[in-house]
JSON list of C-alpha atoms in Angstrom, two decimals:
[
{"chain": "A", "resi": 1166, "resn": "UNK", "atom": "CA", "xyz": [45.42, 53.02, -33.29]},
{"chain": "A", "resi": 1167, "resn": "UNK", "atom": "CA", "xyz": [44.59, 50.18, -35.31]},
{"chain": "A", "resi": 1168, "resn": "UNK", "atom": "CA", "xyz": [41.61, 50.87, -36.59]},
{"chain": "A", "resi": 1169, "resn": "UNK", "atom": "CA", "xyz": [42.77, 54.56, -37.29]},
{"chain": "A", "resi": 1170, "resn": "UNK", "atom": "CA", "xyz": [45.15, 53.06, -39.15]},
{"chain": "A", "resi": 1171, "resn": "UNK", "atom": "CA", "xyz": [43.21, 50.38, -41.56]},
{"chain": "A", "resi": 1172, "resn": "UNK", "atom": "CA", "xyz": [41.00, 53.50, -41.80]},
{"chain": "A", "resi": 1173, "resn": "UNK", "atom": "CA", "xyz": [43.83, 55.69, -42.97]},
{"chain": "A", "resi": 1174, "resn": "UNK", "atom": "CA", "xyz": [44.83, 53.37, -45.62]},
{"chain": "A", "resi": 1175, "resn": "UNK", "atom": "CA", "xyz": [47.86, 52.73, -44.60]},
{"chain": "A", "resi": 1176, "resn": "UNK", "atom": "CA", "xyz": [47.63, 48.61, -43.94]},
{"chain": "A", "resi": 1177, "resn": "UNK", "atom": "CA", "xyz": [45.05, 47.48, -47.01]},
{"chain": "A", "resi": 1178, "resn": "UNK", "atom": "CA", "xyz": [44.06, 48.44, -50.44]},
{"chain": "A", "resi": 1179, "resn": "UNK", "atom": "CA", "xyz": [40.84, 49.25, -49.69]},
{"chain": "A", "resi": 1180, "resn": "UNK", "atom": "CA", "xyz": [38.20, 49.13, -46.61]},
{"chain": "A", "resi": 1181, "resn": "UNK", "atom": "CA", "xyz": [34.48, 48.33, -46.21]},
{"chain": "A", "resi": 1182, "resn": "UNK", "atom": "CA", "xyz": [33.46, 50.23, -42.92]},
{"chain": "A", "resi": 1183, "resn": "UNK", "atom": "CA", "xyz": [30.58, 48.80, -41.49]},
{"chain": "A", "resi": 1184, "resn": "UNK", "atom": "CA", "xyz": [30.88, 49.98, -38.35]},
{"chain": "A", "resi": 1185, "resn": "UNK", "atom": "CA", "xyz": [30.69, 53.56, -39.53]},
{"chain": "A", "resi": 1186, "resn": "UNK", "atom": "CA", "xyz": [27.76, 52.62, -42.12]},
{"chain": "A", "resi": 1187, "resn": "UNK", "atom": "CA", "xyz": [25.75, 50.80, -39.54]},
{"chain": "A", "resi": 1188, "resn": "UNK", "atom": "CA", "xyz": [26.27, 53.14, -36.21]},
{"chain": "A", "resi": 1189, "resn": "UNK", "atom": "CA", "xyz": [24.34, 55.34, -34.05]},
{"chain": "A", "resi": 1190, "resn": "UNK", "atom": "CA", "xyz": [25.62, 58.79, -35.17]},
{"chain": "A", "resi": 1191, "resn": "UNK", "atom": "CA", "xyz": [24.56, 59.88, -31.39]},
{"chain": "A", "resi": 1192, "resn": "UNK", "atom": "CA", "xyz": [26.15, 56.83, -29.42]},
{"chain": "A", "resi": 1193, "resn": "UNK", "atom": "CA", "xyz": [28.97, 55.89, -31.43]},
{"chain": "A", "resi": 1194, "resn": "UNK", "atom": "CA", "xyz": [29.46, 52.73, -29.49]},
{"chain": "A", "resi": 1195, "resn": "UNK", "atom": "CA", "xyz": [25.72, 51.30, -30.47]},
{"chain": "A", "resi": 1196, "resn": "UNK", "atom": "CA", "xyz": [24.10, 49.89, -33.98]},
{"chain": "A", "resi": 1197, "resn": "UNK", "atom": "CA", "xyz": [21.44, 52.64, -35.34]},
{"chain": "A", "resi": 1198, "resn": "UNK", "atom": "CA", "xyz": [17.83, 51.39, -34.20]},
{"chain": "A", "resi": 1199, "resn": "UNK", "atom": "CA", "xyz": [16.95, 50.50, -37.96]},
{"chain": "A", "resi": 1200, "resn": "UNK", "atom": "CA", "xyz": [20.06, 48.35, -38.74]},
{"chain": "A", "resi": 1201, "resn": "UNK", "atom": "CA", "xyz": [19.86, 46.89, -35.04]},
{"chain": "A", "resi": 1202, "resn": "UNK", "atom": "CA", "xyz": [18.00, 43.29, -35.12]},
{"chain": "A", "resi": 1203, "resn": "UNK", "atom": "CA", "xyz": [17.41, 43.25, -31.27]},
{"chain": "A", "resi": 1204, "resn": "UNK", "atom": "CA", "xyz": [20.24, 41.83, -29.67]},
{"chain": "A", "resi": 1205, "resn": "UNK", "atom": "CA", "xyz": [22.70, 44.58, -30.58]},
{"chain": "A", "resi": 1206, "resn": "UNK", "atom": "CA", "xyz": [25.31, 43.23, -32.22]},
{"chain": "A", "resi": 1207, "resn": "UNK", "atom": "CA", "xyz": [23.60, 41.62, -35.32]},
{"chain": "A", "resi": 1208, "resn": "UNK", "atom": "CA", "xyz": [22.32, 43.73, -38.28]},
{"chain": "A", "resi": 1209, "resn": "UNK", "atom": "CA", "xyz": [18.59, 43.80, -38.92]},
{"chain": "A", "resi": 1210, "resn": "UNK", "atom": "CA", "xyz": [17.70, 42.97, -42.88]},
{"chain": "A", "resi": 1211, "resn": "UNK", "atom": "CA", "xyz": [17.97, 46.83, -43.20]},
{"chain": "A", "resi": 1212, "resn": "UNK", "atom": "CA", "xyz": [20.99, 46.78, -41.69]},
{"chain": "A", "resi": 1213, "resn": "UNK", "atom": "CA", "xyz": [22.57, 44.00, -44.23]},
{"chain": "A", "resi": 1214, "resn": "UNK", "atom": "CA", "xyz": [20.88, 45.77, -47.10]},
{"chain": "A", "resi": 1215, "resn": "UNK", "atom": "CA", "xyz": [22.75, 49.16, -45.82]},
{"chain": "A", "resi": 1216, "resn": "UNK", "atom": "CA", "xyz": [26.02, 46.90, -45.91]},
{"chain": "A", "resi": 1217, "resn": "UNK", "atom": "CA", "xyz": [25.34, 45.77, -49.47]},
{"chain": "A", "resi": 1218, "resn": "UNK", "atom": "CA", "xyz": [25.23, 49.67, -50.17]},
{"chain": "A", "resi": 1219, "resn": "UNK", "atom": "CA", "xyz": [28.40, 50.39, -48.96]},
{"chain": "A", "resi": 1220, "resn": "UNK", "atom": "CA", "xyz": [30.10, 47.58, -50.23]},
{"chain": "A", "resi": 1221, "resn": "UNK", "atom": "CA", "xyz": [32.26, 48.75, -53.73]},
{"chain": "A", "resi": 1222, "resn": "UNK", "atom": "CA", "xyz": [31.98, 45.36, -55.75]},
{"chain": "A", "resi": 1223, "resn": "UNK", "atom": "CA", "xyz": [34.57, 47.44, -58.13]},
{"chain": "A", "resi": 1224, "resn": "UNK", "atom": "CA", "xyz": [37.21, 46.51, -55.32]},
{"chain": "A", "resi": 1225, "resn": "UNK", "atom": "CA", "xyz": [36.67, 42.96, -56.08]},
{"chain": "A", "resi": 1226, "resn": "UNK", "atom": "CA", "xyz": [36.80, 43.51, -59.80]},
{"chain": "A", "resi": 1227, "resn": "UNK", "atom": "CA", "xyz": [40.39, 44.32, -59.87]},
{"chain": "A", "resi": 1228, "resn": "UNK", "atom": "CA", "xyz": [41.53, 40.91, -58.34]},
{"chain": "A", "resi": 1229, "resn": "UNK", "atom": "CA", "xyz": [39.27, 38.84, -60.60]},
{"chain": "A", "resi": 1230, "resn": "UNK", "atom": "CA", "xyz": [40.47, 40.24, -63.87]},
{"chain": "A", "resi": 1231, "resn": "UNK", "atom": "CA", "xyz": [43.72, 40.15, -62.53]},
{"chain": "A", "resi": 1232, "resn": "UNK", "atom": "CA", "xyz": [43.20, 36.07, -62.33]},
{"chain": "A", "resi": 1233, "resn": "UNK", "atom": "CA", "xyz": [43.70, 36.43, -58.23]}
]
């Protein structure tokens, strides 16, 4: 319910979902091979680089000019 709700919108701003860029789209509950660095929790390099991707720097923008 949590998560559902962060994901909603309804507790921040804005959200940066890793777990839905970095996931197995056929085993939910795993890392996707090529973002998995071997241990299975850590992101590979790919994986970081795929987080870097999804990451909006323009939600950081706002609170910088803002003088936050």
């Amino acid at each position: 319910q949590v998560n559902a709700a962060i994901r909603a919108g309804d507790v921040y701003d804005a959200v940066v979902d890793f777990d839905r860029a970095l996931r197995d789209p056929h085993d939910p509950r795993r890392l996707r091979a090529a973002y998995d660095s071997g241990d299975h929790l850590h992101p590979s390099d790919l994986g970081f680089r795929k987080m870097g991707e999804v990451f909006d720097l323009g939600n950081l923008w706002g609170t910088v000019q803002r003088g936050v």
